[in-house]
Coordinates of C-alpha atoms and ligand atoms in Angstrom, one line a residue:
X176 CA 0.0 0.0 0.0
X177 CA 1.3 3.8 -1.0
X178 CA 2.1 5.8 1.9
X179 CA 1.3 9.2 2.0
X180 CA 4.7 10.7 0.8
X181 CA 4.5 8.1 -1.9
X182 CA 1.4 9.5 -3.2
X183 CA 3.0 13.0 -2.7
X184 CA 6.1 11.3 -5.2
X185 CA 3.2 10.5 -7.7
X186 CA 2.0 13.5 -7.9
X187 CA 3.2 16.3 -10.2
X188 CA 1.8 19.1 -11.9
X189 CA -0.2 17.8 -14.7
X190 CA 1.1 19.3 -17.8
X191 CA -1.6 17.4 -20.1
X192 CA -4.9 15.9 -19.3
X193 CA -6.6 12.8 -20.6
X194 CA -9.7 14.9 -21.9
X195 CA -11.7 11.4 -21.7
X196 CA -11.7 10.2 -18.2
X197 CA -14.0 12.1 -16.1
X198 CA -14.2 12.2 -12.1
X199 CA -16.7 10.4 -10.8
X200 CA -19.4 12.6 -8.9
X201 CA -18.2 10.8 -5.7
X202 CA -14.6 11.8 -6.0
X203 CA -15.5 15.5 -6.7
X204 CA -17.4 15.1 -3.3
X205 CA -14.8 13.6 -1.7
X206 CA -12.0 16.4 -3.0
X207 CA -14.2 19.3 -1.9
X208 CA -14.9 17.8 1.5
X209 CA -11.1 17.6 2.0
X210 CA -10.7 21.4 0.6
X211 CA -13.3 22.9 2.6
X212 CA -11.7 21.2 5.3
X213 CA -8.9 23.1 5.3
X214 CA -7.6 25.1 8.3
X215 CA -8.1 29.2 8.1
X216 CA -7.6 32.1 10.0
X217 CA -9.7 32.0 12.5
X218 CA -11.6 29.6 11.0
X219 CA -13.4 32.3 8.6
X220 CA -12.9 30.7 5.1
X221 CA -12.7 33.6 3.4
X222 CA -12.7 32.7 -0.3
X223 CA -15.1 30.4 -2.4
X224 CA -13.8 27.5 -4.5
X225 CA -15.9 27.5 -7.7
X226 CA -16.0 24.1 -9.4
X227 CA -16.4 24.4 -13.0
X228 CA -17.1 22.1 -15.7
X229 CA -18.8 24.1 -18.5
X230 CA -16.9 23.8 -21.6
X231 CA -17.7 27.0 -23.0
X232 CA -17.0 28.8 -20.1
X233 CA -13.7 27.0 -19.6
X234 CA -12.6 27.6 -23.7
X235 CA -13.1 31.3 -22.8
X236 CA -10.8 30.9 -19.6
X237 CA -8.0 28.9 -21.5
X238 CA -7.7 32.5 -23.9
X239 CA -6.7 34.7 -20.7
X240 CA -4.2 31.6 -19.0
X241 CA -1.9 31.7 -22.1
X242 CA -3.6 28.7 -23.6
X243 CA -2.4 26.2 -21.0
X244 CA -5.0 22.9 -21.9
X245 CA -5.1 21.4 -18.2
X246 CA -8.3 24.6 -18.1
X247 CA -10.0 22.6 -20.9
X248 CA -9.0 19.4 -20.9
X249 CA -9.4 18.1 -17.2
X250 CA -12.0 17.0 -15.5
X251 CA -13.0 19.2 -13.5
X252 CA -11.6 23.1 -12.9
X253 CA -11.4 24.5 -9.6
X254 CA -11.1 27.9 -9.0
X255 CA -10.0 29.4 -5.5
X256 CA -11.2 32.9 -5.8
X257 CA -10.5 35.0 -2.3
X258 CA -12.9 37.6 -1.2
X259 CA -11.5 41.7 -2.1
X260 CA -12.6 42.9 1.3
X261 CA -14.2 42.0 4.7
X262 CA -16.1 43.8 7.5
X263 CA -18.1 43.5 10.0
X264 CA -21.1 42.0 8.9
X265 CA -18.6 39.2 7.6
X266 CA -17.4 38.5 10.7
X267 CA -21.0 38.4 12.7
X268 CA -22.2 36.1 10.0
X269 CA -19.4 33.4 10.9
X270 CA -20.2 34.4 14.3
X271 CA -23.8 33.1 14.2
X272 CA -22.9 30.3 12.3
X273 CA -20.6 29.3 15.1
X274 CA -23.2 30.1 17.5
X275 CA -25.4 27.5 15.7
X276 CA -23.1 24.9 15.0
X277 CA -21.9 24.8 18.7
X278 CA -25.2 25.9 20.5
X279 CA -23.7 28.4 22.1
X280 CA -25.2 32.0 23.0
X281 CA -23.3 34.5 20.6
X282 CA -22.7 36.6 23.9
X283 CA -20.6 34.1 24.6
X284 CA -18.4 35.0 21.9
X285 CA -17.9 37.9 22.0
X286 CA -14.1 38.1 22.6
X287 CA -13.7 36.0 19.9
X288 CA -15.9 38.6 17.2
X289 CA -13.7 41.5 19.1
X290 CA -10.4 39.6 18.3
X291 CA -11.6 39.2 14.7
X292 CA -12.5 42.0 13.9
X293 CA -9.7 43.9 15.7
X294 CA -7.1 41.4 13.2
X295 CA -9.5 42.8 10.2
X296 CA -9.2 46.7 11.4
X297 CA -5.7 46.5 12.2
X298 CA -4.7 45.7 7.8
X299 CA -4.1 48.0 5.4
X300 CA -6.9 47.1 2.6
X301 CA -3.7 45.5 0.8
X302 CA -2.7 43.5 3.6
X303 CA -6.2 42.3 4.2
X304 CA -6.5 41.3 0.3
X305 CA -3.4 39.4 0.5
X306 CA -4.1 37.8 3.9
X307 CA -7.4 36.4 2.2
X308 CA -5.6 35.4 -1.1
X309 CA -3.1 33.1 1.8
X310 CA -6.0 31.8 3.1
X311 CA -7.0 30.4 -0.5
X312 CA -3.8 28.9 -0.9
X313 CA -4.7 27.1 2.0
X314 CA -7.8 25.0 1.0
X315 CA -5.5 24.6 -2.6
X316 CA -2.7 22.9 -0.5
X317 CA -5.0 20.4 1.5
X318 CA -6.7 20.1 -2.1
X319 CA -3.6 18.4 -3.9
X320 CA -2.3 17.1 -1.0
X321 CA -6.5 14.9 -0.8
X322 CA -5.8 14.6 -4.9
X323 CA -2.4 12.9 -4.4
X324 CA -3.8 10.5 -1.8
X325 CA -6.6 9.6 -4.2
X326 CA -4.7 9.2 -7.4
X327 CA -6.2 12.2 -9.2
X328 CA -3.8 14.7 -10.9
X329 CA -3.3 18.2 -10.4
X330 CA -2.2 21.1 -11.2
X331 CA -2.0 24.3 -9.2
X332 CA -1.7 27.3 -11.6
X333 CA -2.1 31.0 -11.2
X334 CA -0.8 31.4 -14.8
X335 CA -3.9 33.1 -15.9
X336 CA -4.5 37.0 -16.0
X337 CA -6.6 37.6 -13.1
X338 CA -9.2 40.9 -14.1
X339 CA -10.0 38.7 -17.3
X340 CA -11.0 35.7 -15.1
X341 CA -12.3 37.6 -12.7
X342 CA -15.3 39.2 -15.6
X343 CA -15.6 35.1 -17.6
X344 CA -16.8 34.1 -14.0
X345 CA -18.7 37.7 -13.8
X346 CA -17.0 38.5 -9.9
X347 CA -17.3 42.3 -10.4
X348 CA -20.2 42.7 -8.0
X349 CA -19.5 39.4 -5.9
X350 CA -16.6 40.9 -4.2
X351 CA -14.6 37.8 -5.4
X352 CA -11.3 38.1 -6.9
X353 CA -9.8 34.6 -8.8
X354 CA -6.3 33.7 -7.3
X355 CA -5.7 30.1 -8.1
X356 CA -6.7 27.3 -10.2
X357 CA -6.4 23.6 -9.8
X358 CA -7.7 21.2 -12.7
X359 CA -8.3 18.1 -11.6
X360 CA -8.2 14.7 -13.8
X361 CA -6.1 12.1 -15.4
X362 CA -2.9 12.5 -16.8
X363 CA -2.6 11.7 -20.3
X364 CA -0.1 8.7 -21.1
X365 CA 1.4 11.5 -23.3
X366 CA 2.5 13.8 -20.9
X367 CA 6.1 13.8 -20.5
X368 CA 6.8 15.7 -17.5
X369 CA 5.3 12.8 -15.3
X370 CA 8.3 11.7 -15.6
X371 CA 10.6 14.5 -14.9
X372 CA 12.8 13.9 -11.5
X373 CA 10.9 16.0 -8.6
X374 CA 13.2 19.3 -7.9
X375 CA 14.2 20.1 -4.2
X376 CA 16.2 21.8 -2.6
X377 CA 18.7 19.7 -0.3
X378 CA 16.8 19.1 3.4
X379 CA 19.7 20.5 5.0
X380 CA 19.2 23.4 2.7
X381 CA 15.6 23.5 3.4
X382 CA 15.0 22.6 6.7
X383 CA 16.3 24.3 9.6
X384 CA 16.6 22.9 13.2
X385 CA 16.6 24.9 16.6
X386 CA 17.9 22.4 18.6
Ligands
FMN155 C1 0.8 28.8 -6.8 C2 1.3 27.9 -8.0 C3 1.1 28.4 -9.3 C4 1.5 27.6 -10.4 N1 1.1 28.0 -11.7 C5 1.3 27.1 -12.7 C6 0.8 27.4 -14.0 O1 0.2 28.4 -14.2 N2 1.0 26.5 -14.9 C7 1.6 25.3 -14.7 O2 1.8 24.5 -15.6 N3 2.2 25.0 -13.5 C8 2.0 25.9 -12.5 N4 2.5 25.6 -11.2 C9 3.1 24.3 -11.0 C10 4.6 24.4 -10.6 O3 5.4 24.8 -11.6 C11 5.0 23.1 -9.9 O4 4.2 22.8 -8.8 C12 6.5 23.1 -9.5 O5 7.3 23.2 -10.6 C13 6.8 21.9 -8.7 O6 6.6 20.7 -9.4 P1 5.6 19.6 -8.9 O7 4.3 20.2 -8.5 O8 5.3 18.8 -10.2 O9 6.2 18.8 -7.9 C14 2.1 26.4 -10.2 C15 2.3 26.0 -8.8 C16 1.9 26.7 -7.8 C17 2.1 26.2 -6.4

């Protein structure tokens, strides 16, 4: 049986899809589950992952990505798209929700909303874009890490121009902004850099211990 880092070995960014092999509805399931798992800021998720599988819509994508056929040809497209700003009202919806989920009185949390929304407060409007943009990359990490473990390729791209994407998926008045994309399917037989040796840096290069 693969281990985990052996499926991590397996995986690679997927160069060229097999445009004929299709996910089945209960590995999409399965792959979302694990990206909306993901851990965030204090736990307030704040990007959507759009799933996308309309051709016509991706053809139009592929034109402002330089072409790159993993938008077409794969299974499925995933696209991490972080919100552009965040207030208040943001904040009290996640607290309700984690009033609900846990049954407890939002009183309760009220440190909690104060701490968040001091964190939100305290960023330049720059510095809170970027901080949700992080958070995307997040749930795209735990995304290709679930992928690798279920033998469905991947390939994390943000080789796309971002305003274009941002009006094919029609985000001007959703506060959305796209930041990464990860197609998800089978590789095709033909695609050479499967094969290409994984590039690291050395681990004593990379890793650094305190002792
Ligand atoms: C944030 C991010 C953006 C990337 N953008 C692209 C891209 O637009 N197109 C592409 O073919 N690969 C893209 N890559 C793939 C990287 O080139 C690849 O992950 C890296 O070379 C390491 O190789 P491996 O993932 O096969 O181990 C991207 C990777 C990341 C993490």
């Amino acid at each position: 049986m693969s281990t985990y880092n052996d499926n991590l070995h397996w995986r690679y960014a997927t160069k060229k899809f097999d445009s004929t092999k299709k996910l089945t509805q209960e590995q999409v399931d399965e792959l979302l589950e694990a990206t909306q798992l993901a851990a965030s800021s204090y736990g307030l998720q704040p990007y959507k992952v759009f799933v996308i599988t309309n051709p016509a819509l991706r053809e139009k994508m592929k034109e402002h990505a330089w072409g790159q056929t993993q938008i077409t040809d794969a299974s499925h497209l995933v696209v991490f798209c972080a919100y552009k700003t965040i207030d208040e009202s943001y904040v009290d919806a996640f607290i309700d929700l984690v009033s609900k989920t846990r049954g407890i009185p939002v009183e309760s949390l009220k440190e909690y909303r104060e701490m968040m929304v001091g964190s939100i407060k305290g960023r330049s409007p720059e510095a809170l874009a970027n901080w949700m943009k992080c958070q995307a990359y997040i749930g795209l990490g735990f995304l290709l890490s679930a992928a690798a473990q279920a033998n469905i390729d991947a390939c994390p791209m943000e080789g796309f121009d971002a305003a274009l994407v941002d009006e094919d998926l029609q985000l001007s008045d959703k506060n959305l902004t796209a930041v990464t994309f990860c197609p998800l399917g089978f590789r095709s037989s033909e695609d050479q850099s499967a094969a290409y040796k994984k590039v690291r840096f050395p681990k004593e290069e990379f890793f650094v211990f305190k002792d």
